[in-house]
Short mmCIF file of C-alpha atoms in Angstrom, two decimals:
data_model
loop_
_atom_site.label_atom_id
_atom_site.label_comp_id
_atom_site.label_asym_id
_atom_site.label_seq_id
_atom_site.Cartn_x
_atom_site.Cartn_y
_atom_site.Cartn_z
CA MET K 114 -21.12 2.03 -2.40
CA LEU K 115 -23.89 4.13 -3.90
CA THR K 116 -25.28 7.62 -3.47
CA ARG K 117 -28.80 7.84 -2.06
CA LYS K 118 -30.34 8.62 -5.48
CA GLN K 119 -28.51 5.64 -7.05
CA TYR K 120 -29.78 3.35 -4.30
CA GLU K 121 -33.36 4.69 -4.56
CA LEU K 122 -33.38 4.11 -8.32
CA LEU K 123 -31.94 0.63 -7.98
CA ARG K 124 -34.51 -0.27 -5.34
CA PHE K 125 -37.35 1.17 -7.47
CA ILE K 126 -36.27 -0.77 -10.57
CA ASN K 127 -35.86 -3.99 -8.54
CA GLU K 128 -39.30 -3.68 -6.90
CA ARG K 129 -41.02 -2.97 -10.23
CA LEU K 130 -39.32 -5.96 -11.87
CA LYS K 131 -40.55 -8.19 -9.04
CA GLU K 132 -44.11 -6.82 -9.20
CA ALA K 133 -44.69 -6.46 -12.89
CA GLY K 134 -41.86 -8.33 -14.61
CA VAL K 135 -40.84 -5.21 -16.58
CA PRO K 136 -38.75 -2.22 -15.58
CA PRO K 137 -40.36 1.19 -15.03
CA SER K 138 -40.31 3.85 -17.78
CA PHE K 139 -37.90 6.75 -17.59
CA ASP K 140 -40.84 9.09 -16.78
CA GLU K 141 -41.82 6.78 -13.91
CA MET K 142 -38.25 6.73 -12.61
CA LYS K 143 -38.01 10.51 -12.90
CA ASP K 144 -41.25 11.00 -10.91
CA ALA K 145 -40.33 8.39 -8.32
CA LEU K 146 -37.01 10.11 -7.54
CA ASP K 147 -38.52 13.60 -7.87
CA LEU K 148 -35.98 14.67 -10.50
CA ARG K 149 -36.56 17.57 -12.88
CA SER K 150 -35.47 15.83 -16.05
CA LYS K 151 -34.80 12.38 -17.52
CA SER K 152 -31.16 13.28 -18.05
CA GLY K 153 -30.56 12.72 -14.32
CA ILE K 154 -32.05 9.19 -14.71
CA HIS K 155 -29.71 8.49 -17.61
CA ARG K 156 -26.69 9.49 -15.43
CA LEU K 157 -27.85 7.31 -12.55
CA ILE K 158 -28.49 4.29 -14.76
CA THR K 159 -25.03 4.67 -16.34
CA ALA K 160 -23.45 4.87 -12.88
CA LEU K 161 -25.31 1.75 -11.72
CA GLU K 162 -24.29 -0.09 -14.86
CA GLU K 163 -20.62 0.90 -14.45
CA ARG K 164 -20.68 -0.34 -10.87
CA GLY K 165 -22.13 -3.67 -11.92
CA PHE K 166 -25.55 -3.39 -10.22
CA ILE K 167 -27.64 -3.41 -13.36
CA ARG K 168 -27.34 -4.43 -17.01
CA ARG K 169 -29.12 -3.01 -20.02
CA LEU K 170 -30.15 -5.86 -22.28
CA PRO K 171 -29.21 -5.42 -25.98
CA ASN K 172 -31.83 -5.28 -28.73
CA ARG K 173 -34.64 -4.76 -26.22
CA ALA K 174 -35.93 -1.27 -25.66
CA ARG K 175 -35.75 -0.11 -22.06
CA ALA K 176 -34.88 -3.61 -20.81
CA ILE K 177 -32.90 -3.53 -17.57
CA GLU K 178 -31.77 -6.45 -15.43
CA VAL K 179 -30.79 -6.05 -11.76
CA ILE K 180 -27.59 -8.05 -11.22
CA LYS K 181 -27.04 -7.43 -7.50
CA LEU K 182 -28.07 -5.20 -4.59
CA PRO K 183 -25.74 -3.33 -2.24
CA GLU K 184 -24.50 -5.48 0.64
CA LEU K 185 -25.63 -2.98 3.27
CA ALA K 186 -29.15 -2.94 1.90
CA ALA K 187 -29.31 -6.71 1.42
CA GLY K 188 -28.02 -7.25 4.94
CA ASN K 189 -30.99 -5.33 6.30
CA GLY K 190 -33.77 -6.89 4.28
CA GLY K 191 -33.62 -4.02 1.78
CA SER K 192 -34.28 -1.44 4.43
CA ARG K 193 -33.09 2.07 3.65
CA ARG K 194 -31.88 2.30 7.18
CA GLY K 195 -29.10 -0.07 6.16
CA PHE K 196 -27.85 2.31 3.49
CA THR K 197 -25.82 5.46 4.03
CA PRO K 198 -25.89 7.83 1.05
CA SER K 199 -23.05 10.31 1.32
CA VAL K 200 -19.36 10.28 0.45
CA ILE K 201 -18.42 9.78 4.03
CA GLU K 202 -21.39 8.37 5.89
CA GLY K 203 -20.51 4.70 5.45
CA THR K 204 -19.52 2.01 7.88
CA LEU K 205 -16.12 1.79 6.20
CA GLY K 206 -15.41 5.40 7.13
CA LYS K 207 -16.55 4.90 10.69
CA ARG K 208 -14.54 1.69 11.15
CA ALA K 209 -11.47 3.35 9.69
CA ALA K 210 -11.89 6.30 12.04
CA SER K 211 -12.21 3.99 15.06
CA ALA K 212 -9.13 2.01 13.98
CA ALA K 213 -7.26 5.26 13.41
CA ALA K 214 -8.08 6.49 16.92
CA ALA K 215 -6.81 3.19 18.37
CA GLU K 216 -3.57 3.39 16.42
CA SER K 217 -2.82 7.02 17.24
CA ASP K 218 -0.85 6.15 20.36
CA GLY K 219 1.87 8.75 20.79
CA GLU K 220 3.13 9.90 17.42
CA ARG K 221 2.17 6.80 15.44
CA PRO K 222 0.60 7.78 12.07
CA VAL K 223 -3.13 7.48 11.62
CA ALA K 224 -4.55 5.49 8.68
CA VAL K 225 -7.10 7.66 6.89
CA PRO K 226 -9.28 6.06 4.18
CA VAL K 227 -9.23 7.50 0.66
CA MET K 228 -12.88 7.40 -0.36
CA GLY K 229 -12.69 8.05 -4.12
CA ARG K 230 -12.40 11.22 -6.20
CA ILE K 231 -13.76 14.72 -5.73
CA ALA K 232 -14.18 17.24 -8.56
CA ALA K 233 -12.40 20.57 -8.35
CA GLY K 234 -14.10 21.61 -11.58
CA THR K 235 -17.35 20.43 -13.12
CA PRO K 236 -19.11 18.42 -10.39
CA ILE K 237 -18.85 14.66 -10.80
CA GLU K 238 -20.88 11.89 -9.31
CA ALA K 239 -20.23 11.35 -5.63
CA LEU K 240 -18.22 8.23 -4.95
CA GLN K 241 -17.98 6.02 -1.90
CA THR K 242 -15.38 3.52 -2.96
CA ARG K 243 -12.60 3.08 -0.44
CA SER K 244 -9.52 2.50 -2.64
CA HIS K 245 -6.68 2.64 -0.09
CA THR K 246 -5.49 4.49 3.01
CA ILE K 247 -2.87 7.16 3.65
CA SER K 248 -0.80 7.61 6.81
CA VAL K 249 -1.29 10.99 8.45
CA PRO K 250 0.60 12.41 11.44
CA PRO K 251 -1.87 12.71 14.33
CA ASP K 252 -1.07 16.37 14.89
CA MET K 253 -2.52 17.18 11.44
CA LEU K 254 -5.94 15.87 12.48
CA GLY K 255 -8.56 17.54 14.61
CA SER K 256 -11.37 15.88 16.54
CA GLY K 257 -13.96 13.59 14.95
CA GLU K 258 -13.70 11.53 11.77
CA HIS K 259 -11.51 12.15 8.75
CA TYR K 260 -11.25 10.86 5.24
CA ALA K 261 -9.38 11.74 2.06
CA LEU K 262 -10.38 12.33 -1.57
CA GLU K 263 -8.36 12.44 -4.77
CA VAL K 264 -8.75 15.81 -6.47
CA ARG K 265 -9.74 15.90 -10.12
CA GLY K 266 -9.91 19.22 -12.01
CA ASP K 267 -8.34 22.64 -11.86
CA SER K 268 -11.06 24.97 -10.54
CA MET K 269 -9.24 25.46 -7.21
CA VAL K 270 -5.74 26.11 -8.50
CA ASP K 271 -5.61 29.66 -7.14
CA ALA K 272 -6.18 28.21 -3.68
CA GLY K 273 -3.19 25.91 -4.18
CA ILE K 274 -5.29 22.79 -4.86
CA LEU K 275 -4.08 20.98 -7.95
CA ASP K 276 -5.35 18.11 -10.08
CA GLY K 277 -3.97 14.89 -8.57
CA ASP K 278 -3.69 16.23 -5.00
CA VAL K 279 -5.15 14.19 -2.13
CA ALA K 280 -7.47 16.36 -0.04
CA LEU K 281 -7.62 15.60 3.71
CA ILE K 282 -11.15 16.26 4.93
CA GLN K 283 -12.58 16.57 8.46
CA ARG K 284 -16.15 15.30 8.53
CA ASN K 285 -18.56 18.17 9.20
CA GLU K 286 -22.14 18.95 8.26
CA SER K 287 -21.84 22.73 8.60
CA ALA K 288 -19.40 25.37 7.32
CA ASP K 289 -18.45 28.97 7.90
CA THR K 290 -18.20 31.50 5.05
CA GLY K 291 -14.78 31.15 3.45
CA ASP K 292 -14.30 27.43 4.28
CA ILE K 293 -13.28 25.10 1.48
CA VAL K 294 -15.76 22.27 1.69
CA VAL K 295 -16.89 19.00 0.13
CA ALA K 296 -20.41 19.84 -1.07
CA LEU K 297 -22.95 17.24 -2.24
CA ILE K 298 -25.34 18.76 -4.78
CA ASP K 299 -28.78 17.22 -5.31
CA GLU K 300 -27.61 14.09 -3.46
CA GLU K 301 -25.68 12.91 -6.51
CA GLU K 302 -22.81 15.27 -7.42
CA ALA K 303 -19.87 16.14 -5.24
CA THR K 304 -17.50 19.06 -5.61
CA LEU K 305 -14.70 20.81 -3.70
CA LYS K 306 -15.40 24.56 -3.49
CA ARG K 307 -15.19 27.60 -1.24
CA PHE K 308 -18.43 28.00 0.74
CA ARG K 309 -20.20 31.35 1.14
CA ARG K 310 -23.70 32.43 2.10
CA ARG K 311 -25.41 34.96 -0.12
CA GLY K 312 -28.64 35.98 1.48
CA ALA K 313 -30.86 32.92 1.50
CA SER K 314 -28.70 31.13 -1.03
CA ILE K 315 -25.40 29.26 -0.94
CA ALA K 316 -22.51 30.14 -3.23
CA LEU K 317 -19.95 27.48 -4.18
CA GLU K 318 -16.96 29.47 -5.46
CA PRO K 319 -14.10 28.18 -7.58
CA ALA K 320 -10.56 29.52 -7.21
CA ASN K 321 -10.07 29.84 -10.97
CA THR K 322 -11.56 32.65 -13.06
CA ALA K 323 -12.27 30.16 -15.89
CA TYR K 324 -15.10 28.73 -13.78
CA GLU K 325 -18.37 30.28 -12.70
CA VAL K 326 -19.68 30.58 -9.16
CA ARG K 327 -22.68 28.31 -8.56
CA ILE K 328 -25.55 29.87 -6.58
CA LEU K 329 -27.91 27.26 -5.14
CA PRO K 330 -30.75 27.11 -2.60
CA PRO K 331 -29.76 25.47 0.69
CA ASN K 332 -32.00 22.41 0.11
CA ARG K 333 -29.87 21.42 -2.84
CA VAL K 334 -26.50 21.49 -0.98
CA ARG K 335 -25.29 19.26 1.82
CA ILE K 336 -21.92 19.85 3.45
CA GLN K 337 -19.86 16.70 3.82
CA GLY K 338 -16.69 18.04 5.39
CA LYS K 339 -14.02 20.77 5.51
CA LEU K 340 -10.59 20.76 3.88
CA ILE K 341 -7.84 20.65 6.50
CA GLY K 342 -4.81 19.61 4.43
CA LEU K 343 -3.37 18.38 1.14
CA TYR K 344 -0.98 15.61 0.08
CA ARG K 345 0.93 15.98 -3.15
CA LYS K 346 3.35 13.78 -5.04
CA TYR K 347 6.10 15.33 -7.16
#
């Protein structure tokens, strides 16, 4: 699965290759995705290459080959309506939630999908890969959909969230001041931080004095869910 920016770039490259036979320049890609610098394009291309969607051809400057397109997009004729761009807004998460609701008869555990890794430190690229599921007692879950993420980093240690923990998240698109949330920054980086409003801005606060608070305008931050529990192996 891809983030929205990854999908938009892949689609733009694919369409340009079909129309002109050559890939777009980095400046054209930057302008098409409305990014501020070409460094963001480099990150997106690297992510697409690592996921096997594109290949950079050796000994040819700027040569890129599209290997495949996402199944959701291909299944809808390339329509963006067939693609869901966030960590949790995929059909896998919805199917898993529906199956979990059906299985939660009495005290039977609920299967919650683990949807990749989340950074509790320097933000990393948002992932959508469902790697496995964990069994959660139904009384730990609230209403709505749930998913889990593997924590990477130490910026939330003072809140008791350690590297290697599995964070149990309740899907939500809003948050109250003080909530620990999954925040998607610029549609391409996800992080686990404490949410606060500071005037017209949003503060994403670490729980480790070695890290700085990030102050961002609301249009750069999208809430993906709230932390409701942790799993830890000793």
